[in-house]
XYZ file of C-alpha atoms in Angstrom:
304
model
C 0.000 0.000 0.000
C 1.271 3.433 -0.884
C 2.053 5.845 1.896
C -0.630 8.419 2.626
C 2.123 11.033 2.696
C 2.740 10.603 -1.040
C 2.354 14.007 -2.705
C 0.826 13.288 -6.101
C 0.986 16.885 -7.323
C 4.646 17.224 -6.371
C 5.595 13.861 -7.893
C 4.026 14.481 -11.293
C 5.219 18.085 -11.404
C 8.779 17.028 -10.546
C 8.815 14.439 -13.327
C 7.547 16.992 -15.843
C 10.103 19.579 -14.697
C 12.876 16.958 -14.958
C 11.741 16.050 -18.472
C 11.701 19.693 -19.545
C 15.145 20.316 -18.085
C 16.487 17.177 -19.754
C 15.348 18.420 -23.156
C 15.726 22.156 -22.684
C 19.106 22.225 -24.387
C 17.452 21.140 -27.616
C 14.321 23.212 -26.977
C 12.279 20.018 -26.679
C 9.399 19.816 -24.235
C 8.258 16.456 -22.837
C 5.243 16.315 -25.140
C 7.377 16.652 -28.290
C 8.453 13.047 -28.379
C 7.749 9.950 -30.434
C 5.643 8.597 -27.562
C 3.212 11.500 -28.010
C 1.901 10.313 -31.382
C -1.030 8.514 -29.695
C -3.023 9.455 -26.634
C -2.511 6.936 -23.828
C -5.661 4.931 -23.136
C -6.960 2.476 -20.564
C -6.521 -1.105 -21.710
C -9.805 -2.299 -20.223
C -12.172 0.571 -20.997
C -10.567 1.786 -24.213
C -10.984 5.382 -23.049
C -8.165 7.881 -23.498
C -6.667 9.494 -20.414
C -7.113 13.220 -19.982
C -5.357 16.265 -18.588
C -2.159 15.827 -16.653
C -2.440 12.038 -16.897
C -1.614 12.286 -20.611
C 1.653 14.028 -19.744
C 2.476 11.678 -16.899
C 2.074 8.626 -19.141
C 3.763 10.186 -22.192
C 6.813 11.060 -20.102
C 6.967 7.607 -18.518
C 6.642 5.906 -21.913
C 9.453 8.013 -23.341
C 11.749 7.543 -20.339
C 11.210 3.778 -20.118
C 10.998 3.019 -23.816
C 7.442 1.689 -23.873
C 5.917 1.338 -27.303
C 2.339 0.542 -26.269
C -0.312 3.184 -25.645
C -2.336 0.957 -23.304
C -2.243 1.280 -19.519
C -4.211 -0.212 -16.625
C -3.995 -0.728 -12.878
C -2.619 -3.941 -11.387
C -6.191 -5.036 -10.593
C -7.477 -4.215 -14.063
C -4.716 -6.231 -15.721
C -5.443 -9.163 -13.408
C -9.157 -9.039 -14.153
C -8.319 -9.000 -17.868
C -6.370 -12.258 -17.477
C -2.916 -10.676 -17.662
C -0.358 -10.155 -14.938
C 2.236 -7.501 -14.243
C 5.746 -8.906 -14.291
C 7.514 -9.063 -10.956
C 9.596 -5.987 -10.167
C 7.787 -3.682 -12.592
C 7.056 -0.181 -11.277
C 3.794 1.644 -11.864
C 3.273 5.226 -12.953
C 1.093 7.539 -10.848
C -1.975 9.131 -12.366
C -4.613 11.268 -10.701
C -8.362 10.816 -10.476
C -10.823 12.984 -8.645
C -13.472 12.007 -6.151
C -15.944 14.102 -4.197
C -16.426 14.264 -0.450
C -19.852 15.176 0.933
C -19.724 17.621 3.832
C -22.389 19.455 5.815
C -20.346 22.510 6.768
C -20.257 25.795 4.855
C -16.890 24.923 3.360
C -16.697 23.459 -0.100
C -17.014 24.174 -3.751
C -20.333 22.703 -4.883
C -23.624 22.593 -3.033
C -26.182 19.883 -3.821
C -29.959 20.237 -3.716
C -30.221 18.706 -0.234
C -27.936 21.325 1.281
C -24.815 19.188 1.451
C -21.615 20.406 -0.139
C -19.244 18.373 -2.261
C -15.505 18.953 -2.127
C -13.438 17.480 -4.978
C -10.121 15.933 -3.973
C -7.374 14.204 -5.905
C -6.485 10.561 -5.398
C -3.507 8.709 -6.795
C -3.641 5.487 -8.748
C -0.744 3.511 -10.215
C -0.956 2.094 -13.712
C 1.261 -0.214 -15.748
C 1.971 -0.171 -19.470
C 1.086 -3.121 -21.699
C 4.828 -3.647 -22.197
C 5.088 -4.457 -18.472
C 2.599 -7.320 -18.464
C 2.319 -10.866 -19.739
C -0.783 -12.596 -21.032
C -2.137 -9.540 -22.815
C -3.048 -9.704 -26.472
C -2.451 -6.570 -28.466
C -5.664 -4.945 -29.738
C -6.903 -6.321 -33.056
C -6.998 -2.844 -34.520
C -4.038 -0.962 -33.040
C -3.948 2.757 -33.703
C -2.067 3.643 -36.830
C -0.516 6.832 -38.043
C -2.746 8.157 -40.819
C -1.294 8.708 -44.254
C -0.114 12.200 -45.138
C -3.171 12.606 -47.369
C -5.576 11.592 -44.583
C -3.834 13.785 -42.021
C -3.858 16.859 -44.227
C -7.484 16.404 -45.263
C -8.678 15.837 -41.715
C -6.693 18.742 -40.285
C -7.761 21.121 -43.068
C -11.415 20.170 -42.644
C -11.225 20.699 -38.887
C -9.550 24.109 -39.218
C -12.171 25.217 -41.727
C -15.024 23.883 -39.586
C -14.029 26.047 -36.619
C -14.862 29.160 -38.611
C -11.891 30.929 -37.025
C -10.680 34.028 -38.869
C -7.183 33.048 -40.040
C -4.909 35.235 -42.151
C -1.904 33.639 -43.830
C 1.372 35.416 -44.476
C 3.988 37.377 -42.575
C 6.819 36.147 -40.350
C 4.898 35.473 -37.106
C 2.159 33.245 -35.751
C -0.183 34.748 -33.148
C -3.781 35.157 -32.005
C -4.931 38.769 -31.640
C -7.767 38.845 -29.120
C -8.847 42.410 -29.940
C -9.656 41.317 -33.485
C -10.469 37.671 -32.677
C -8.102 36.772 -35.489
C -5.254 34.318 -36.027
C -2.165 35.107 -38.091
C -0.110 32.226 -39.517
C 2.894 32.329 -41.891
C 2.352 30.746 -45.286
C 2.495 26.946 -45.252
C 5.333 27.090 -47.760
C 7.445 29.034 -45.249
C 7.493 26.237 -42.684
C 10.464 23.908 -42.480
C 10.781 20.383 -41.173
C 12.800 19.042 -38.265
C 14.399 15.709 -37.373
C 11.091 14.701 -35.757
C 8.435 16.247 -38.002
C 7.782 17.293 -41.558
C 7.158 20.882 -42.581
C 3.452 20.050 -42.946
C 3.267 18.658 -39.411
C 5.006 21.740 -38.025
C 2.516 23.943 -39.874
C -0.496 22.169 -38.393
C 1.049 22.109 -34.927
C 1.354 25.888 -35.128
C -2.216 26.409 -36.350
C -3.557 24.189 -33.552
C -1.511 26.131 -30.997
C -3.116 29.387 -32.111
C -6.563 27.793 -32.285
C -6.109 26.847 -28.636
C -5.577 30.539 -27.836
C -8.640 31.336 -29.978
C -10.731 28.867 -27.961
C -10.013 30.818 -24.781
C -11.783 33.993 -25.935
C -14.337 35.459 -23.541
C -17.296 34.335 -25.674
C -15.880 30.805 -25.965
C -14.080 29.178 -22.992
C -13.276 32.498 -21.308
C -9.757 31.808 -20.051
C -7.866 34.608 -18.321
C -4.990 35.965 -20.425
C -1.763 37.575 -19.317
C -1.500 41.328 -19.567
C 2.151 41.396 -20.525
C 4.809 39.056 -21.843
C 6.136 36.565 -19.278
C 3.697 37.373 -16.473
C 2.129 34.368 -14.758
C -1.177 34.422 -16.634
C 0.621 34.854 -19.958
C 2.888 31.867 -19.275
C -0.029 29.783 -18.063
C -1.975 30.523 -21.247
C 1.032 29.621 -23.401
C 1.360 26.336 -21.521
C -2.348 25.629 -22.058
C -2.040 26.339 -25.791
C 1.081 24.225 -26.161
C -0.502 21.282 -24.342
C -3.740 21.606 -26.295
C -1.822 21.626 -29.580
C -0.024 18.435 -28.538
C -3.291 16.794 -27.475
C -5.011 17.839 -30.716
C -2.081 16.590 -32.795
C -2.300 13.231 -31.049
C -6.035 13.076 -31.752
C -5.384 13.856 -35.428
C -2.373 11.559 -35.749
C 0.031 14.422 -36.375
C 3.532 14.186 -34.908
C 4.463 17.089 -32.663
C 7.625 19.106 -33.145
C 9.346 21.949 -31.283
C 8.252 25.406 -32.389
C 10.983 27.973 -33.151
C 9.884 30.095 -30.191
C 10.122 27.311 -27.580
C 13.364 28.634 -26.103
C 11.762 31.766 -24.672
C 8.921 29.766 -23.147
C 10.840 26.933 -21.511
C 12.353 29.074 -18.750
C 8.910 30.476 -17.974
C 7.369 27.014 -17.893
C 9.989 25.909 -15.393
C 9.539 29.019 -13.262
C 5.777 28.537 -13.174
C 5.870 24.799 -12.477
C 8.485 25.068 -9.746
C 6.568 27.870 -8.023
C 3.211 26.085 -8.090
C 3.068 22.296 -8.082
C -0.618 22.396 -9.093
C -0.076 24.637 -12.130
C 0.512 21.762 -14.556
C -2.694 20.080 -13.371
C -4.735 23.226 -14.000
C -3.035 23.848 -17.351
C -3.547 20.275 -18.541
C -7.212 20.358 -17.509
C -7.725 23.615 -19.410
C -5.834 22.170 -22.387
C -8.114 19.131 -22.499
C -11.127 21.457 -22.449
C -9.635 23.509 -25.297
C -8.907 20.357 -27.293
C -12.456 19.084 -26.779
C -13.821 22.455 -27.886
C -11.762 22.460 -31.089
C -12.242 18.779 -31.949
C -16.023 19.077 -31.468
C -16.175 21.045 -34.716
C -15.032 17.939 -36.560
C -18.474 16.398 -36.173
C -20.395 19.660 -35.898
C -20.924 19.047 -32.184
C -20.193 22.618 -31.199
C -20.017 22.890 -27.375
C -23.026 24.511 -25.765
C -20.897 27.374 -24.427
C -19.766 28.363 -27.903
C -20.817 31.745 -29.247
């Protein structure tokens, strides 16, 4: 049994900080890795993990060399007829439960007058590469062809209805005009980990994440000046959302040219607040859901 003194927020934040610092010299964040091509999912339910759990499992897969995207708890693997090999170590993820209280303290009040306080609990999961007796899924996720990826990404971008202007040397979202500016696709270059096309779509999805946070959409607070806390938090949200969206679309993620100026701010923010990455990842999942909903015309109810 795990010690009750285990600090889940500190553990996950420390591993993310370590991963950033390990790749900072090459301007590579922990979600710009080969392991980030697919969203990690539960082996028994088939559901993808969300929020900070995506990062926790991506980082563990990269560090330990796991090739599978499937994870489950020790109990879940056992119930599925598989068993975790002796000596294998699990990876912590977080899930939230609610505690009913009758005092005035709390976040949510139910109809009967009781209040519900959400609290985080830790759970340890193991990758499919750590178990025996597990058959790989019949239809494992595959990387879509370049044609499929481009068509799907283009259709999604168009479906959002976002005002996007192409040209110029910079990519940005201008809130006062509710407009996105993106350099021409022909001006993007590839990297050792991604093609020029993938880098282009990664950039568009990053700016669409900013676009999703407008007051009449998800209404996220923005920073007032470069490098203040809210600004850095919003950049982290957009970067995570772009990575999550790329994984959903089957697009490899690659470092953006402006990563260097953000990495130091990410580290400063994460080291100062061990819960920041949890809040950012939660907001990033919400932004990703908002954007991806346009793919099937299921526009979220809070959309303008």
